[in-house]
Amino acid sequence: MSGVRLIQVPYHLGRKGEVLGAGPAPLAHAIGGDSVVLERPGEFRNEVKAVFDVVQALASAVRETVDEGRFPLVLGGNCSTALGAVTGLDRDVGVVWFDAHGDFHTPDSTPTGFLEGMVLALLTGEGWNELRRGLRTVPPDRVVLVGARDFEPTEEERLARSSIRRADAGSLGAALDDLADHTDAVYVHIDLDVLDPSEGVASAWAAEGGITAEELRVALDEVASRFEIVGATLSAYDPAVDAEGRIPPIAASLVPRLLPAGVRS
Ligand SMILES: [Mn+2]
């Protein structure tokens, strides 16, 4: 896979190797080939700043990858990796976001304070304005959220008021057709908790009612048939809750569907 660069981002809330930060290494192993491991620059001062430090470092790594003509495949860590990936692409893109959750809280609406529950709001330009400086945003009408089913109070209402499109496996095609009116290039974000727990438990945030691995593979084929996929992230895997190791081979099976035809071998 010489045309792709795997970028491991082994951080959870800015701390290396903890919880979801333990996920990138087994994902990289299952996918195979070479990968680089991102290092968070600077000292750890607090979680929120550390997360944005990781995001900024990832933006640089993705930008270098694209400049070399390679496809950036990010292995998070946290879903906040999306902010760095989209920034490093340095172009207007649509976003297809697979997740059990909405990730659509702001600092003012969150009941938990969990930064990972704010990432899609951040990506569409809400919250943490100073720390977000220099990061790219995506208009909400260029985002399709797929498989979300586990919401916190006010989050689903916030989504309903936004122009983010929501879809499940059955309605994805129509949502993608709408998105194709706005863009021909997309970034694909896969929080592995979009999978139903019967396929494998991706993390402690897993939720019933998800899509199957086969539905996810078909969904990616639907995306690739309509858009140029210019970057992707597989994220939010905690090997500590997946004792049988069921998630990494599923993640690896998704990779050929994300890559441009020229770099699939
Ligand atoms: Mn999630």
PDB file of C-alpha atoms and ligand atoms in Angstrom:
ATOM      1  CA  MET A   1       0.000   0.000   0.000  1.00  0.00           C
ATOM      2  CA  SER A   2       2.674   2.486  -1.022  1.00  0.00           C
ATOM      3  CA  GLY A   3       0.121   5.156  -1.922  1.00  0.00           C
ATOM      4  CA  VAL A   4      -1.374   5.272   1.560  1.00  0.00           C
ATOM      5  CA  ARG A   5       0.086   6.506   4.830  1.00  0.00           C
ATOM      6  CA  LEU A   6      -1.297   5.049   8.056  1.00  0.00           C
ATOM      7  CA  ILE A   7      -1.053   7.654  10.792  1.00  0.00           C
ATOM      8  CA  GLN A   8      -1.547   6.306  14.311  1.00  0.00           C
ATOM      9  CA  VAL A   9      -2.812   8.839  16.852  1.00  0.00           C
ATOM     10  CA  PRO A  10      -2.553   6.913  20.135  1.00  0.00           C
ATOM     11  CA  TYR A  11      -4.129   9.512  22.426  1.00  0.00           C
ATOM     12  CA  HIS A  12      -7.250   9.696  24.567  1.00  0.00           C
ATOM     13  CA  LEU A  13      -8.062  13.185  25.832  1.00  0.00           C
ATOM     14  CA  GLY A  14      -4.442  14.071  25.190  1.00  0.00           C
ATOM     15  CA  ARG A  15      -2.985  11.175  27.165  1.00  0.00           C
ATOM     16  CA  LYS A  16      -0.933   8.599  25.282  1.00  0.00           C
ATOM     17  CA  GLY A  17      -1.910   4.942  25.243  1.00  0.00           C
ATOM     18  CA  GLU A  18      -4.858   5.239  27.632  1.00  0.00           C
ATOM     19  CA  VAL A  19      -8.368   3.894  26.898  1.00  0.00           C
ATOM     20  CA  LEU A  20      -9.030   4.731  23.196  1.00  0.00           C
ATOM     21  CA  GLY A  21      -5.358   5.683  22.897  1.00  0.00           C
ATOM     22  CA  ALA A  22      -4.598   1.939  23.002  1.00  0.00           C
ATOM     23  CA  GLY A  23      -6.663   1.333  19.863  1.00  0.00           C
ATOM     24  CA  PRO A  24      -4.499   2.504  16.951  1.00  0.00           C
ATOM     25  CA  ALA A  25      -1.722  -0.081  17.409  1.00  0.00           C
ATOM     26  CA  PRO A  26      -3.936  -3.196  17.056  1.00  0.00           C
ATOM     27  CA  LEU A  27      -5.825  -1.534  14.198  1.00  0.00           C
ATOM     28  CA  ALA A  28      -2.535  -0.828  12.394  1.00  0.00           C
ATOM     29  CA  HIS A  29      -1.390  -4.396  12.995  1.00  0.00           C
ATOM     30  CA  ALA A  30      -4.584  -5.822  11.474  1.00  0.00           C
ATOM     31  CA  ILE A  31      -4.362  -3.495   8.437  1.00  0.00           C
ATOM     32  CA  GLY A  32      -0.675  -4.259   7.887  1.00  0.00           C
ATOM     33  CA  GLY A  33       2.059  -2.253   6.193  1.00  0.00           C
ATOM     34  CA  ASP A  34       4.066   0.635   7.550  1.00  0.00           C
ATOM     35  CA  SER A  35       2.626   3.325   9.740  1.00  0.00           C
ATOM     36  CA  VAL A  36       3.809   6.455  11.488  1.00  0.00           C
ATOM     37  CA  VAL A  37       2.943   7.218  15.108  1.00  0.00           C
ATOM     38  CA  LEU A  38       2.009  10.799  15.906  1.00  0.00           C
ATOM     39  CA  GLU A  39       3.598  12.436  18.956  1.00  0.00           C
ATOM     40  CA  ARG A  40       1.785  15.169  20.858  1.00  0.00           C
ATOM     41  CA  PRO A  41       4.013  18.245  20.917  1.00  0.00           C
ATOM     42  CA  GLY A  42       4.634  20.216  24.079  1.00  0.00           C
ATOM     43  CA  GLU A  43       3.837  19.594  27.700  1.00  0.00           C
ATOM     44  CA  PHE A  44       0.570  18.243  29.041  1.00  0.00           C
ATOM     45  CA  ARG A  45      -1.102  21.229  30.729  1.00  0.00           C
ATOM     46  CA  ASN A  46      -4.739  20.141  30.680  1.00  0.00           C
ATOM     47  CA  GLU A  47      -6.929  17.743  28.738  1.00  0.00           C
ATOM     48  CA  VAL A  48      -8.602  20.230  26.425  1.00  0.00           C
ATOM     49  CA  LYS A  49      -5.392  21.961  25.373  1.00  0.00           C
ATOM     50  CA  ALA A  50      -3.675  18.593  24.935  1.00  0.00           C
ATOM     51  CA  VAL A  51      -6.448  17.397  22.622  1.00  0.00           C
ATOM     52  CA  PHE A  52      -6.048  20.474  20.439  1.00  0.00           C
ATOM     53  CA  ASP A  53      -2.265  20.028  20.433  1.00  0.00           C
ATOM     54  CA  VAL A  54      -2.797  16.508  19.055  1.00  0.00           C
ATOM     55  CA  VAL A  55      -5.234  17.865  16.464  1.00  0.00           C
ATOM     56  CA  GLN A  56      -2.773  20.536  15.258  1.00  0.00           C
ATOM     57  CA  ALA A  57       0.060  18.007  14.997  1.00  0.00           C
ATOM     58  CA  LEU A  58      -2.188  15.680  13.013  1.00  0.00           C
ATOM     59  CA  ALA A  59      -3.152  18.488  10.625  1.00  0.00           C
ATOM     60  CA  SER A  60       0.552  18.914   9.811  1.00  0.00           C
ATOM     61  CA  ALA A  61       1.058  15.175   9.328  1.00  0.00           C
ATOM     62  CA  VAL A  62      -1.961  14.914   7.034  1.00  0.00           C
ATOM     63  CA  ARG A  63      -0.850  17.974   5.033  1.00  0.00           C
ATOM     64  CA  GLU A  64       2.600  16.406   4.474  1.00  0.00           C
ATOM     65  CA  THR A  65       0.970  13.137   3.421  1.00  0.00           C
ATOM     66  CA  VAL A  66      -1.257  14.857   0.874  1.00  0.00           C
ATOM     67  CA  ASP A  67       1.660  16.946  -0.419  1.00  0.00           C
ATOM     68  CA  GLU A  68       3.522  13.691  -1.105  1.00  0.00           C
ATOM     69  CA  GLY A  69       0.577  12.467  -3.135  1.00  0.00           C
ATOM     70  CA  ARG A  70      -0.399   9.817  -0.612  1.00  0.00           C
ATOM     71  CA  PHE A  71      -3.756   8.980   0.909  1.00  0.00           C
ATOM     72  CA  PRO A  72      -3.994   9.806   4.634  1.00  0.00           C
ATOM     73  CA  LEU A  73      -5.619   7.023   6.665  1.00  0.00           C
ATOM     74  CA  VAL A  74      -5.801   8.133  10.292  1.00  0.00           C
ATOM     75  CA  LEU A  75      -6.104   5.648  13.110  1.00  0.00           C
ATOM     76  CA  GLY A  76      -7.452   7.476  16.202  1.00  0.00           C
ATOM     77  CA  GLY A  77      -7.537   7.571  19.228  1.00  0.00           C
ATOM     78  CA  ASN A  78     -10.311   9.970  19.646  1.00  0.00           C
ATOM     79  CA  CYS A  79     -12.813  11.228  17.093  1.00  0.00           C
ATOM     80  CA  SER A  80     -11.309  14.710  17.516  1.00  0.00           C
ATOM     81  CA  THR A  81      -8.710  13.421  15.041  1.00  0.00           C
ATOM     82  CA  ALA A  82     -11.294  14.417  12.403  1.00  0.00           C
ATOM     83  CA  LEU A  83     -10.519  18.082  13.072  1.00  0.00           C
ATOM     84  CA  GLY A  84      -6.853  17.580  12.224  1.00  0.00           C
ATOM     85  CA  ALA A  85      -7.540  15.327   9.265  1.00  0.00           C
ATOM     86  CA  VAL A  86      -9.977  17.723   7.594  1.00  0.00           C
ATOM     87  CA  THR A  87      -7.662  20.679   8.238  1.00  0.00           C
ATOM     88  CA  GLY A  88      -4.654  18.881   6.751  1.00  0.00           C
ATOM     89  CA  LEU A  89      -6.552  18.000   3.577  1.00  0.00           C
ATOM     90  CA  ASP A  90      -6.452  21.724   2.710  1.00  0.00           C
ATOM     91  CA  ARG A  91      -9.514  21.621   0.481  1.00  0.00           C
ATOM     92  CA  ASP A  92     -13.286  21.870   0.660  1.00  0.00           C
ATOM     93  CA  VAL A  93     -14.770  18.474   1.399  1.00  0.00           C
ATOM     94  CA  GLY A  94     -18.040  16.900   2.406  1.00  0.00           C
ATOM     95  CA  VAL A  95     -18.001  14.653   5.448  1.00  0.00           C
ATOM     96  CA  VAL A  96     -19.608  11.236   5.863  1.00  0.00           C
ATOM     97  CA  TRP A  97     -19.568  10.533   9.596  1.00  0.00           C
ATOM     98  CA  PHE A  98     -20.346   7.036  10.924  1.00  0.00           C
ATOM     99  CA  ASP A  99     -21.001   7.015  14.681  1.00  0.00           C
ATOM    100  CA  ALA A 100     -23.383   5.612  17.282  1.00  0.00           C
ATOM    101  CA  HIS A 101     -23.432   9.109  18.750  1.00  0.00           C
ATOM    102  CA  GLY A 102     -24.178  12.633  17.619  1.00  0.00           C
ATOM    103  CA  ASP A 103     -20.954  14.217  18.896  1.00  0.00           C
ATOM    104  CA  PHE A 104     -22.954  17.426  18.556  1.00  0.00           C
ATOM    105  CA  HIS A 105     -22.701  19.152  21.900  1.00  0.00           C
ATOM    106  CA  THR A 106     -21.113  22.516  22.536  1.00  0.00           C
ATOM    107  CA  PRO A 107     -19.385  23.632  25.730  1.00  0.00           C
ATOM    108  CA  ASP A 108     -22.718  25.307  26.592  1.00  0.00           C
ATOM    109  CA  SER A 109     -24.980  22.312  25.905  1.00  0.00           C
ATOM    110  CA  THR A 110     -22.958  19.318  27.120  1.00  0.00           C
ATOM    111  CA  PRO A 111     -24.203  17.635  30.317  1.00  0.00           C
ATOM    112  CA  THR A 112     -20.973  15.607  30.658  1.00  0.00           C
ATOM    113  CA  GLY A 113     -18.112  17.884  29.626  1.00  0.00           C
ATOM    114  CA  PHE A 114     -16.737  15.072  27.451  1.00  0.00           C
ATOM    115  CA  LEU A 115     -14.852  16.792  24.631  1.00  0.00           C
ATOM    116  CA  GLU A 116     -15.375  13.796  22.352  1.00  0.00           C
ATOM    117  CA  GLY A 117     -19.103  14.489  22.443  1.00  0.00           C
ATOM    118  CA  MET A 118     -18.493  17.894  20.813  1.00  0.00           C
ATOM    119  CA  VAL A 119     -16.410  16.979  17.767  1.00  0.00           C
ATOM    120  CA  LEU A 120     -19.036  17.235  15.046  1.00  0.00           C
ATOM    121  CA  ALA A 121     -20.140  20.595  16.447  1.00  0.00           C
ATOM    122  CA  LEU A 122     -16.508  21.732  16.445  1.00  0.00           C
ATOM    123  CA  LEU A 123     -16.048  20.522  12.879  1.00  0.00           C
ATOM    124  CA  THR A 124     -19.076  22.522  11.755  1.00  0.00           C
ATOM    125  CA  GLY A 125     -17.822  25.632  13.525  1.00  0.00           C
ATOM    126  CA  GLU A 126     -19.259  25.718  17.057  1.00  0.00           C
ATOM    127  CA  GLY A 127     -17.441  25.931  20.358  1.00  0.00           C
ATOM    128  CA  TRP A 128     -13.910  26.459  21.691  1.00  0.00           C
ATOM    129  CA  ASN A 129     -13.409  29.350  19.262  1.00  0.00           C
ATOM    130  CA  GLU A 130      -9.936  30.315  20.451  1.00  0.00           C
ATOM    131  CA  LEU A 131      -8.519  26.776  20.527  1.00  0.00           C
ATOM    132  CA  ARG A 132     -10.185  26.059  17.172  1.00  0.00           C
ATOM    133  CA  ARG A 133      -8.325  28.912  15.488  1.00  0.00           C
ATOM    134  CA  GLY A 134      -6.595  27.716  12.301  1.00  0.00           C
ATOM    135  CA  LEU A 135      -8.707  24.576  12.040  1.00  0.00           C
ATOM    136  CA  ARG A 136     -10.904  24.098   9.026  1.00  0.00           C
ATOM    137  CA  THR A 137     -14.679  23.887   9.335  1.00  0.00           C
ATOM    138  CA  VAL A 138     -17.228  22.163   7.123  1.00  0.00           C
ATOM    139  CA  PRO A 139     -20.684  23.656   6.464  1.00  0.00           C
ATOM    140  CA  PRO A 140     -23.312  21.512   8.205  1.00  0.00           C
ATOM    141  CA  ASP A 141     -25.186  20.962   4.935  1.00  0.00           C
ATOM    142  CA  ARG A 142     -22.115  19.081   3.713  1.00  0.00           C
ATOM    143  CA  VAL A 143     -22.218  16.521   6.534  1.00  0.00           C
ATOM    144  CA  VAL A 144     -24.056  13.193   6.568  1.00  0.00           C
ATOM    145  CA  LEU A 145     -24.269  11.490   9.977  1.00  0.00           C
ATOM    146  CA  VAL A 146     -24.792   7.742   9.621  1.00  0.00           C
ATOM    147  CA  GLY A 147     -25.934   5.239  12.248  1.00  0.00           C
ATOM    148  CA  ALA A 148     -26.324   7.633  15.179  1.00  0.00           C
ATOM    149  CA  ARG A 149     -28.747   6.312  17.801  1.00  0.00           C
ATOM    150  CA  ASP A 150     -27.453   7.152  21.268  1.00  0.00           C
ATOM    151  CA  PHE A 151     -28.041  10.793  22.210  1.00  0.00           C
ATOM    152  CA  GLU A 152     -27.774  12.906  25.314  1.00  0.00           C
ATOM    153  CA  PRO A 153     -30.445  15.434  26.330  1.00  0.00           C
ATOM    154  CA  THR A 154     -30.798  18.329  23.843  1.00  0.00           C
ATOM    155  CA  GLU A 155     -28.301  16.785  21.416  1.00  0.00           C
ATOM    156  CA  GLU A 156     -30.822  15.259  19.037  1.00  0.00           C
ATOM    157  CA  GLU A 157     -32.829  18.506  19.063  1.00  0.00           C
ATOM    158  CA  ARG A 158     -29.682  20.441  18.223  1.00  0.00           C
ATOM    159  CA  LEU A 159     -29.045  18.069  15.324  1.00  0.00           C
ATOM    160  CA  ALA A 160     -32.619  18.410  14.095  1.00  0.00           C
ATOM    161  CA  ARG A 161     -32.241  22.209  14.030  1.00  0.00           C
ATOM    162  CA  SER A 162     -28.983  21.951  12.057  1.00  0.00           C
ATOM    163  CA  SER A 163     -28.739  21.169   8.353  1.00  0.00           C
ATOM    164  CA  ILE A 164     -26.697  18.028   8.998  1.00  0.00           C
ATOM    165  CA  ARG A 165     -28.346  15.147   7.168  1.00  0.00           C
ATOM    166  CA  ARG A 166     -28.962  11.965   9.121  1.00  0.00           C
ATOM    167  CA  ALA A 167     -29.081   8.501   7.577  1.00  0.00           C
ATOM    168  CA  ASP A 168     -29.123   4.818   8.408  1.00  0.00           C
ATOM    169  CA  ALA A 169     -27.910   1.993   6.201  1.00  0.00           C
ATOM    170  CA  GLY A 170     -31.177   2.031   4.240  1.00  0.00           C
ATOM    171  CA  SER A 171     -31.433   5.760   3.626  1.00  0.00           C
ATOM    172  CA  LEU A 172     -27.760   6.492   3.029  1.00  0.00           C
ATOM    173  CA  GLY A 173     -28.008   6.428  -0.761  1.00  0.00           C
ATOM    174  CA  ALA A 174     -30.563   9.259  -0.859  1.00  0.00           C
ATOM    175  CA  ALA A 175     -28.572  11.330   1.637  1.00  0.00           C
ATOM    176  CA  LEU A 176     -25.414  10.868  -0.437  1.00  0.00           C
ATOM    177  CA  ASP A 177     -27.272  11.885  -3.592  1.00  0.00           C
ATOM    178  CA  ASP A 178     -28.193  15.143  -1.828  1.00  0.00           C
ATOM    179  CA  LEU A 179     -24.622  15.640  -0.650  1.00  0.00           C
ATOM    180  CA  ALA A 180     -23.391  15.140  -4.215  1.00  0.00           C
ATOM    181  CA  ASP A 181     -25.195  18.373  -5.146  1.00  0.00           C
ATOM    182  CA  HIS A 182     -22.725  20.221  -2.907  1.00  0.00           C
ATOM    183  CA  THR A 183     -19.379  18.453  -3.293  1.00  0.00           C
ATOM    184  CA  ASP A 184     -17.533  15.727  -5.171  1.00  0.00           C
ATOM    185  CA  ALA A 185     -14.835  15.023  -2.566  1.00  0.00           C
ATOM    186  CA  VAL A 186     -15.418  13.621   0.905  1.00  0.00           C
ATOM    187  CA  TYR A 187     -13.605  12.781   4.090  1.00  0.00           C
ATOM    188  CA  VAL A 188     -14.958   9.601   5.717  1.00  0.00           C
ATOM    189  CA  HIS A 189     -14.967   9.359   9.497  1.00  0.00           C
ATOM    190  CA  ILE A 190     -15.701   6.000  11.106  1.00  0.00           C
ATOM    191  CA  ASP A 191     -16.199   5.795  14.850  1.00  0.00           C
ATOM    192  CA  LEU A 192     -16.129   2.012  15.158  1.00  0.00           C
ATOM    193  CA  ASP A 193     -18.974   2.154  17.694  1.00  0.00           C
ATOM    194  CA  VAL A 194     -21.279   2.605  14.697  1.00  0.00           C
ATOM    195  CA  LEU A 195     -21.130  -1.208  14.516  1.00  0.00           C
ATOM    196  CA  ASP A 196     -23.714  -3.211  16.376  1.00  0.00           C
ATOM    197  CA  PRO A 197     -22.216  -4.797  19.516  1.00  0.00           C
ATOM    198  CA  SER A 198     -23.164  -8.235  18.106  1.00  0.00           C
ATOM    199  CA  GLU A 199     -20.316  -7.687  15.587  1.00  0.00           C
ATOM    200  CA  GLY A 200     -17.855  -6.747  18.311  1.00  0.00           C
ATOM    201  CA  VAL A 201     -17.731  -4.189  21.115  1.00  0.00           C
ATOM    202  CA  ALA A 202     -15.604  -1.243  19.977  1.00  0.00           C
ATOM    203  CA  SER A 203     -15.524   0.660  23.262  1.00  0.00           C
ATOM    204  CA  ALA A 204     -17.330   1.319  26.531  1.00  0.00           C
ATOM    205  CA  TRP A 205     -19.551   3.735  24.569  1.00  0.00           C
ATOM    206  CA  ALA A 206     -20.958   0.987  22.316  1.00  0.00           C
ATOM    207  CA  ALA A 207     -24.740   1.068  21.850  1.00  0.00           C
ATOM    208  CA  GLU A 208     -27.347  -1.444  20.696  1.00  0.00           C
ATOM    209  CA  GLY A 209     -29.056  -1.003  17.352  1.00  0.00           C
ATOM    210  CA  GLY A 210     -25.993  -0.476  15.176  1.00  0.00           C
ATOM    211  CA  ILE A 211     -25.198  -1.549  11.649  1.00  0.00           C
ATOM    212  CA  THR A 212     -23.487  -4.784  10.682  1.00  0.00           C
ATOM    213  CA  ALA A 213     -19.958  -5.013   9.319  1.00  0.00           C
ATOM    214  CA  GLU A 214     -21.383  -5.981   5.939  1.00  0.00           C
ATOM    215  CA  GLU A 215     -23.758  -2.994   5.971  1.00  0.00           C
ATOM    216  CA  LEU A 216     -20.795  -0.758   6.743  1.00  0.00           C
ATOM    217  CA  ARG A 217     -18.762  -2.206   3.856  1.00  0.00           C
ATOM    218  CA  VAL A 218     -21.720  -1.704   1.494  1.00  0.00           C
ATOM    219  CA  ALA A 219     -22.175   1.846   2.808  1.00  0.00           C
ATOM    220  CA  LEU A 220     -18.546   2.657   2.009  1.00  0.00           C
ATOM    221  CA  ASP A 221     -19.021   1.289  -1.501  1.00  0.00           C
ATOM    222  CA  GLU A 222     -22.012   3.632  -1.837  1.00  0.00           C
ATOM    223  CA  VAL A 223     -19.803   6.544  -0.801  1.00  0.00           C
ATOM    224  CA  ALA A 224     -16.952   5.552  -3.132  1.00  0.00           C
ATOM    225  CA  SER A 225     -19.311   5.166  -6.079  1.00  0.00           C
ATOM    226  CA  ARG A 226     -20.377   8.841  -5.780  1.00  0.00           C
ATOM    227  CA  PHE A 227     -17.344  10.705  -4.432  1.00  0.00           C
ATOM    228  CA  GLU A 228     -13.600  10.888  -4.436  1.00  0.00           C
ATOM    229  CA  ILE A 229     -12.652   9.847  -0.893  1.00  0.00           C
ATOM    230  CA  VAL A 230      -9.666  12.071  -0.084  1.00  0.00           C
ATOM    231  CA  GLY A 231      -8.982  10.985   3.482  1.00  0.00           C
ATOM    232  CA  ALA A 232     -10.419   8.790   6.216  1.00  0.00           C
ATOM    233  CA  THR A 233     -10.265   7.999   9.913  1.00  0.00           C
ATOM    234  CA  LEU A 234     -10.959   4.798  11.805  1.00  0.00           C
ATOM    235  CA  SER A 235     -11.292   5.674  15.459  1.00  0.00           C
ATOM    236  CA  ALA A 236     -12.435   5.065  19.003  1.00  0.00           C
ATOM    237  CA  TYR A 237     -11.377   1.444  19.547  1.00  0.00           C
ATOM    238  CA  ASP A 238     -10.615   0.241  23.063  1.00  0.00           C
ATOM    239  CA  PRO A 239      -8.991  -3.213  22.929  1.00  0.00           C
ATOM    240  CA  ALA A 240      -9.633  -3.655  26.679  1.00  0.00           C
ATOM    241  CA  VAL A 241     -13.357  -4.222  26.043  1.00  0.00           C
ATOM    242  CA  ASP A 242     -12.861  -6.420  22.942  1.00  0.00           C
ATOM    243  CA  ALA A 243     -11.243  -9.462  24.544  1.00  0.00           C
ATOM    244  CA  GLU A 244     -11.740 -11.639  21.459  1.00  0.00           C
ATOM    245  CA  GLY A 245     -10.219  -9.043  19.155  1.00  0.00           C
ATOM    246  CA  ARG A 246     -13.230  -8.950  16.818  1.00  0.00           C
ATOM    247  CA  ILE A 247     -13.011  -5.300  15.816  1.00  0.00           C
ATOM    248  CA  PRO A 248      -9.529  -5.027  14.168  1.00  0.00           C
ATOM    249  CA  PRO A 249     -10.237  -7.513  11.345  1.00  0.00           C
ATOM    250  CA  ILE A 250     -13.512  -5.719  10.604  1.00  0.00           C
ATOM    251  CA  ALA A 251     -11.643  -2.400  10.505  1.00  0.00           C
ATOM    252  CA  ALA A 252      -9.059  -3.908   8.148  1.00  0.00           C
ATOM    253  CA  SER A 253     -11.829  -5.133   5.839  1.00  0.00           C
ATOM    254  CA  LEU A 254     -13.029  -1.538   5.440  1.00  0.00           C
ATOM    255  CA  VAL A 255      -9.707  -0.155   4.262  1.00  0.00           C
ATOM    256  CA  PRO A 256      -9.791  -1.292   0.606  1.00  0.00           C
ATOM    257  CA  ARG A 257     -13.177   0.421   0.279  1.00  0.00           C
ATOM    258  CA  LEU A 258     -11.754   3.736   1.445  1.00  0.00           C
ATOM    259  CA  LEU A 259      -8.689   3.885  -0.790  1.00  0.00           C
ATOM    260  CA  PRO A 260      -8.551   5.221  -4.341  1.00  0.00           C
ATOM    261  CA  ALA A 261      -8.461   2.456  -6.938  1.00  0.00           C
ATOM    262  CA  GLY A 262      -4.774   3.039  -7.695  1.00  0.00           C
ATOM    263  CA  VAL A 263      -3.570   2.271  -4.163  1.00  0.00           C
ATOM    264  CA  ARG A 264      -5.729  -0.733  -3.274  1.00  0.00           C
ATOM    265  CA  SER A 265      -3.117  -3.408  -3.940  1.00  0.00           C
TER     266      SER A 265
HETATM  267 MN    MN B   1     -19.172   7.422  19.117  1.00  0.00          MN
END
